PDB file of C-alpha atoms in Angstrom:
ATOM      1  CA  MET A   1      57.438  37.228-142.518  1.00 55.00           C
ATOM      2  CA  HIS A   2      55.019  39.466-143.047  1.00 62.00           C
ATOM      3  CA  ARG A   3      53.131  39.645-146.529  1.00 71.00           C
ATOM      4  CA  SER A   4      49.690  41.157-147.539  1.00 84.00           C
ATOM      5  CA  PRO A   5      47.169  38.242-147.441  1.00 90.00           C
ATOM      6  CA  ILE A   6      45.188  37.310-150.931  1.00 95.00           C
ATOM      7  CA  LYS A   7      41.717  38.947-150.321  1.00 96.00           C
ATOM      8  CA  HIS A   8      39.916  38.087-153.629  1.00 97.00           C
ATOM      9  CA  CYS A   9      40.156  35.264-156.278  1.00 97.00           C
ATOM     10  CA  LYS A  10      42.031  36.001-159.322  1.00 95.00           C
ATOM     11  CA  ASN A  11      39.742  33.520-161.223  1.00 96.00           C
ATOM     12  CA  CYS A  12      36.265  34.803-160.108  1.00 97.00           C
ATOM     13  CA  GLY A  13      36.617  37.763-157.673  1.00 97.00           C
ATOM     14  CA  THR A  14      35.065  36.373-154.701  1.00 97.00           C
ATOM     15  CA  ALA A  15      36.376  36.870-151.377  1.00 97.00           C
ATOM     16  CA  VAL A  16      38.793  33.722-150.105  1.00 97.00           C
ATOM     17  CA  LEU A  17      39.037  32.290-147.357  1.00 96.00           C
ATOM     18  CA  TYR A  18      42.198  31.281-145.464  1.00 96.00           C
ATOM     19  CA  ARG A  19      41.777  27.338-144.536  1.00 96.00           C
ATOM     20  CA  LEU A  20      43.107  23.917-144.997  1.00 96.00           C
ATOM     21  CA  PRO A  21      42.337  22.642-148.813  1.00 95.00           C
ATOM     22  CA  ASP A  22      40.183  19.841-149.002  1.00 92.00           C
ATOM     23  CA  ASP A  23      43.243  18.041-151.295  1.00 92.00           C
ATOM     24  CA  GLY A  24      45.030  16.920-148.035  1.00 92.00           C
ATOM     25  CA  ASP A  25      47.607  19.980-148.185  1.00 94.00           C
ATOM     26  CA  THR A  26      48.679  20.442-144.670  1.00 95.00           C
ATOM     27  CA  ARG A  27      49.155  24.603-144.672  1.00 94.00           C
ATOM     28  CA  GLU A  28      46.234  26.940-144.790  1.00 95.00           C
ATOM     29  CA  ARG A  29      45.930  28.771-147.957  1.00 95.00           C
ATOM     30  CA  ALA A  30      43.519  31.031-149.660  1.00 96.00           C
ATOM     31  CA  VAL A  31      40.579  29.184-150.979  1.00 96.00           C
ATOM     32  CA  CYS A  32      37.800  30.327-152.909  1.00 96.00           C
ATOM     33  CA  PRO A  33      34.259  29.205-151.788  1.00 97.00           C
ATOM     34  CA  ALA A  34      32.599  30.049-154.909  1.00 97.00           C
ATOM     35  CA  CYS A  35      34.983  28.322-157.511  1.00 97.00           C
ATOM     36  CA  GLY A  36      37.218  26.299-155.490  1.00 95.00           C
ATOM     37  CA  THR A  37      40.550  27.601-156.759  1.00 96.00           C
ATOM     38  CA  ILE A  38      43.700  27.169-154.008  1.00 96.00           C
ATOM     39  CA  HIS A  39      45.562  30.082-154.303  1.00 95.00           C
ATOM     40  CA  TYR A  40      49.192  29.205-153.171  1.00 93.00           C
ATOM     41  CA  GLU A  41      51.893  31.988-152.339  1.00 91.00           C
ATOM     42  CA  ASN A  42      55.214  30.998-153.207  1.00 92.00           C
ATOM     43  CA  PRO A  43      58.759  32.906-153.251  1.00 93.00           C
ATOM     44  CA  LEU A  44      59.831  34.997-155.508  1.00 96.00           C
ATOM     45  CA  ASN A  45      63.059  34.325-157.559  1.00 98.00           C
ATOM     46  CA  VAL A  46      66.021  37.163-157.397  1.00 98.00           C
ATOM     47  CA  VAL A  47      68.614  36.335-160.186  1.00 98.00           C
ATOM     48  CA  GLY A  48      71.595  38.073-161.089  1.00 98.00           C
ATOM     49  CA  THR A  49      75.629  37.759-161.979  1.00 98.00           C
ATOM     50  CA  VAL A  50      78.608  38.447-159.922  1.00 98.00           C
ATOM     51  CA  PRO A  51      80.845  39.924-163.241  1.00 98.00           C
ATOM     52  CA  HIS A  52      84.068  39.531-162.961  1.00 98.00           C
ATOM     53  CA  TRP A  53      87.301  41.096-164.906  1.00 98.00           C
ATOM     54  CA  GLY A  54      90.455  39.937-163.756  1.00 97.00           C
ATOM     55  CA  ASP A  55      90.524  40.424-159.848  1.00 97.00           C
ATOM     56  CA  ARG A  56      87.983  42.641-159.879  1.00 98.00           C
ATOM     57  CA  VAL A  57      83.923  42.365-159.759  1.00 98.00           C
ATOM     58  CA  LEU A  58      81.456  45.039-161.399  1.00 98.00           C
ATOM     59  CA  LEU A  59      79.089  46.976-158.875  1.00 98.00           C
ATOM     60  CA  CYS A  60      76.131  48.774-159.903  1.00 98.00           C
ATOM     61  CA  LYS A  61      75.006  51.791-157.769  1.00 98.00           C
ATOM     62  CA  ARG A  62      71.538  51.874-157.339  1.00 98.00           C
ATOM     63  CA  ASN A  63      68.935  54.545-158.710  1.00 98.00           C
ATOM     64  CA  ILE A  64      65.992  53.331-157.245  1.00 96.00           C
ATOM     65  CA  GLU A  65      64.436  51.990-154.127  1.00 96.00           C
ATOM     66  CA  PRO A  66      64.964  50.067-151.942  1.00 95.00           C
ATOM     67  CA  ARG A  67      68.541  51.173-151.191  1.00 97.00           C
ATOM     68  CA  TRP A  68      68.925  54.058-153.585  1.00 98.00           C
ATOM     69  CA  GLY A  69      72.412  55.000-153.745  1.00 98.00           C
ATOM     70  CA  LYS A  70      73.786  52.024-152.361  1.00 98.00           C
ATOM     71  CA  TRP A  71      75.813  49.250-154.276  1.00 98.00           C
ATOM     72  CA  THR A  72      74.842  45.867-155.518  1.00 98.00           C
ATOM     73  CA  LEU A  73      75.733  43.267-157.991  1.00 98.00           C
ATOM     74  CA  PRO A  74      72.914  43.514-161.180  1.00 98.00           C
ATOM     75  CA  ALA A  75      70.550  41.291-160.162  1.00 98.00           C
ATOM     76  CA  GLY A  76      66.154  41.549-160.215  1.00 97.00           C
ATOM     77  CA  PHE A  77      63.375  39.679-159.975  1.00 98.00           C
ATOM     78  CA  MET A  78      63.097  36.551-162.562  1.00 98.00           C
ATOM     79  CA  GLU A  79      59.930  37.104-164.808  1.00 98.00           C
ATOM     80  CA  LEU A  80      57.658  34.808-166.598  1.00 97.00           C
ATOM     81  CA  ASP A  81      58.920  32.465-169.719  1.00 97.00           C
ATOM     82  CA  GLU A  82      62.894  32.795-168.703  1.00 98.00           C
ATOM     83  CA  THR A  83      65.165  30.585-167.177  1.00 98.00           C
ATOM     84  CA  THR A  84      67.441  31.337-164.275  1.00 98.00           C
ATOM     85  CA  SER A  85      70.296  32.209-166.171  1.00 98.00           C
ATOM     86  CA  GLN A  86      68.322  34.225-169.303  1.00 98.00           C
ATOM     87  CA  GLY A  87      66.745  36.648-166.327  1.00 98.00           C
ATOM     88  CA  ALA A  88      70.341  36.976-164.363  1.00 98.00           C
ATOM     89  CA  ALA A  89      71.953  38.001-167.991  1.00 98.00           C
ATOM     90  CA  ARG A  90      68.731  40.115-168.703  1.00 98.00           C
ATOM     91  CA  GLU A  91      69.535  41.809-165.317  1.00 98.00           C
ATOM     92  CA  THR A  92      73.260  42.315-166.280  1.00 98.00           C
ATOM     93  CA  ASP A  93      71.979  43.939-169.627  1.00 98.00           C
ATOM     94  CA  GLU A  94      69.556  46.174-167.684  1.00 97.00           C
ATOM     95  CA  GLU A  95      71.364  47.703-164.740  1.00 97.00           C
ATOM     96  CA  ALA A  96      74.883  47.611-166.109  1.00 98.00           C
ATOM     97  CA  GLY A  97      74.744  47.392-169.764  1.00 98.00           C
ATOM     98  CA  ALA A  98      78.070  45.318-169.475  1.00 98.00           C
ATOM     99  CA  GLN A  99      79.030  42.604-172.307  1.00 98.00           C
ATOM    100  CA  PHE A 100      79.660  39.472-170.845  1.00 98.00           C
ATOM    101  CA  GLU A 101      79.822  35.733-171.149  1.00 98.00           C
ATOM    102  CA  MET A 102      77.627  33.371-168.721  1.00 98.00           C
ATOM    103  CA  GLU A 103      79.493  30.719-166.295  1.00 98.00           C
ATOM    104  CA  ASP A 104      77.747  28.529-163.733  1.00 98.00           C
ATOM    105  CA  LEU A 105      75.521  29.150-160.827  1.00 98.00           C
ATOM    106  CA  PHE A 106      77.582  30.662-157.978  1.00 98.00           C
ATOM    107  CA  SER A 107      75.222  31.222-155.239  1.00 98.00           C
ATOM    108  CA  VAL A 108      71.977  30.412-153.657  1.00 98.00           C
ATOM    109  CA  MET A 109      70.988  32.634-150.913  1.00 98.00           C
ATOM    110  CA  ASN A 110      67.361  31.656-149.212  1.00 98.00           C
ATOM    111  CA  VAL A 111      65.718  34.890-147.271  1.00 97.00           C
ATOM    112  CA  GLU A 112      62.985  33.213-145.756  1.00 94.00           C
ATOM    113  CA  ARG A 113      61.804  36.304-143.759  1.00 93.00           C
ATOM    114  CA  VAL A 114      60.602  38.230-147.322  1.00 93.00           C
ATOM    115  CA  GLY A 115      59.817  34.982-149.331  1.00 94.00           C
ATOM    116  CA  GLN A 116      62.803  35.106-151.792  1.00 96.00           C
ATOM    117  CA  VAL A 117      65.339  32.889-153.122  1.00 98.00           C
ATOM    118  CA  HIS A 118      68.371  34.857-154.910  1.00 98.00           C
ATOM    119  CA  LEU A 119      70.284  33.149-157.388  1.00 98.00           C
ATOM    120  CA  TYR A 120      73.751  34.497-158.683  1.00 98.00           C
ATOM    121  CA  TYR A 121      75.979  33.283-161.344  1.00 98.00           C
ATOM    122  CA  ARG A 122      79.174  34.156-162.375  1.00 98.00           C
ATOM    123  CA  ALA A 123      79.743  36.099-165.704  1.00 98.00           C
ATOM    124  CA  ARG A 124      82.909  36.773-167.375  1.00 98.00           C
ATOM    125  CA  LEU A 125      83.108  40.391-168.698  1.00 98.00           C
ATOM    126  CA  LEU A 126      84.048  41.074-172.185  1.00 98.00           C
ATOM    127  CA  SER A 127      84.963  44.475-171.972  1.00 98.00           C
ATOM    128  CA  ASP A 128      85.354  47.304-169.388  1.00 98.00           C
ATOM    129  CA  LYS A 129      83.199  49.494-170.651  1.00 97.00           C
ATOM    130  CA  PHE A 130      79.619  49.906-169.113  1.00 98.00           C
ATOM    131  CA  ASN A 131      76.407  51.802-170.534  1.00 97.00           C
ATOM    132  CA  PRO A 132      74.446  51.595-167.264  1.00 97.00           C
ATOM    133  CA  GLY A 133      70.117  51.600-167.670  1.00 95.00           C
ATOM    134  CA  HIS A 134      67.866  54.023-165.650  1.00 97.00           C
ATOM    135  CA  GLU A 135      68.486  51.814-162.461  1.00 96.00           C
ATOM    136  CA  THR A 136      71.529  52.368-162.048  1.00 98.00           C
ATOM    137  CA  ILE A 137      73.333  55.450-161.158  1.00 98.00           C
ATOM    138  CA  GLU A 138      77.034  54.302-161.933  1.00 97.00           C
ATOM    139  CA  ALA A 139      78.214  50.880-162.893  1.00 98.00           C
ATOM    140  CA  ARG A 140      82.238  50.596-161.438  1.00 98.00           C
ATOM    141  CA  LEU A 141      84.561  47.820-161.202  1.00 98.00           C
ATOM    142  CA  PHE A 142      86.361  47.019-157.708  1.00 98.00           C
ATOM    143  CA  THR A 143      89.157  44.781-156.032  1.00 98.00           C
ATOM    144  CA  GLU A 144      88.275  43.046-152.978  1.00 98.00           C
ATOM    145  CA  ALA A 145      90.280  45.737-151.349  1.00 98.00           C
ATOM    146  CA  GLU A 146      87.813  49.007-152.908  1.00 98.00           C
ATOM    147  CA  ILE A 147      84.373  47.230-152.240  1.00 98.00           C
ATOM    148  CA  PRO A 148      82.464  49.751-150.593  1.00 98.00           C
ATOM    149  CA  TRP A 149      81.404  46.831-147.909  1.00 98.00           C
ATOM    150  CA  ASP A 150      79.493  49.346-145.484  1.00 98.00           C
ATOM    151  CA  GLU A 151      77.757  50.485-148.534  1.00 98.00           C
ATOM    152  CA  LEU A 152      76.009  47.567-149.761  1.00 98.00           C
ATOM    153  CA  ALA A 153      72.674  47.589-150.663  1.00 98.00           C
ATOM    154  CA  PHE A 154      71.938  43.815-149.593  1.00 98.00           C
ATOM    155  CA  LYS A 155      72.958  41.016-147.331  1.00 98.00           C
ATOM    156  CA  THR A 156      73.106  38.871-150.340  1.00 98.00           C
ATOM    157  CA  VAL A 157      75.060  40.599-152.013  1.00 98.00           C
ATOM    158  CA  LYS A 158      77.820  40.675-149.409  1.00 98.00           C
ATOM    159  CA  GLU A 159      77.608  36.944-148.762  1.00 98.00           C
ATOM    160  CA  THR A 160      78.021  36.627-152.672  1.00 98.00           C
ATOM    161  CA  LEU A 161      80.926  38.841-152.544  1.00 98.00           C
ATOM    162  CA  VAL A 162      82.614  37.323-149.588  1.00 98.00           C
ATOM    163  CA  CYS A 163      82.358  33.442-151.115  1.00 98.00           C
ATOM    164  CA  TYR A 164      83.225  34.793-154.693  1.00 98.00           C
ATOM    165  CA  PHE A 165      86.691  36.536-153.466  1.00 98.00           C
ATOM    166  CA  SER A 166      87.350  33.424-151.161  1.00 98.00           C
ATOM    167  CA  ASP A 167      86.912  31.016-154.333  1.00 98.00           C
ATOM    168  CA  HIS A 168      88.984  33.711-156.524  1.00 98.00           C
ATOM    169  CA  ARG A 169      91.742  33.565-153.983  1.00 97.00           C
ATOM    170  CA  LYS A 170      91.262  29.492-154.150  1.00 97.00           C
ATOM    171  CA  GLY A 171      91.540  29.413-157.927  1.00 97.00           C
ATOM    172  CA  ALA A 172      88.422  27.386-157.840  1.00 98.00           C
ATOM    173  CA  TYR A 173      84.902  27.778-157.694  1.00 98.00           C
ATOM    174  CA  GLY A 174      81.900  25.858-155.825  1.00 97.00           C
ATOM    175  CA  ILE A 175      78.091  26.798-155.693  1.00 98.00           C
ATOM    176  CA  HIS A 176      77.322  28.067-152.285  1.00 98.00           C
ATOM    177  CA  VAL A 177      73.968  27.782-150.302  1.00 98.00           C
ATOM    178  CA  ILE A 178      73.170  29.932-147.706  1.00 98.00           C
ATOM    179  CA  ASP A 179      70.472  30.745-145.281  1.00 98.00           C
ATOM    180  CA  ILE A 180      69.819  34.344-144.395  1.00 96.00           C
ATOM    181  CA  ALA A 181      68.573  35.480-141.256  1.00 90.00           C
TER     182      ALA A 181
END
């Protein structure tokens, strides 16, 4: 994974050094030589939903980069002071303007190459009317046969949809954990 290195301490502004911390850690970290702060770099959480209405799922056509104009499930970066399900609900409201009831965690996708973990919850739609926000060109329901598979924005979305429709055919939903290369 390529990430811009931390250059300065967020506590005191001194240029950091990358080295093994003195606390027994086994990974090189950004360590401030002035105040001793160890700066940890951790994955970002992307949270979202698989909103469903009968045998259809709701997809949003992106009005932002990356992948402008491609279809995705409503999702985005989790914010501080919210749970994963609260973040997924917020993103679904912001991107799709959907009325829904949150259901169980459905998929966990580890995307190591970009330092992200994607978590999707199932969400039962309460209406088939949507009021998408500024990040979405269009919000629309699709059956499995109608999904624009070649126009999906992210592999995590494709894998989640494949798992969802497979479980939907079985009539039972599990939790799917997948590592995305």
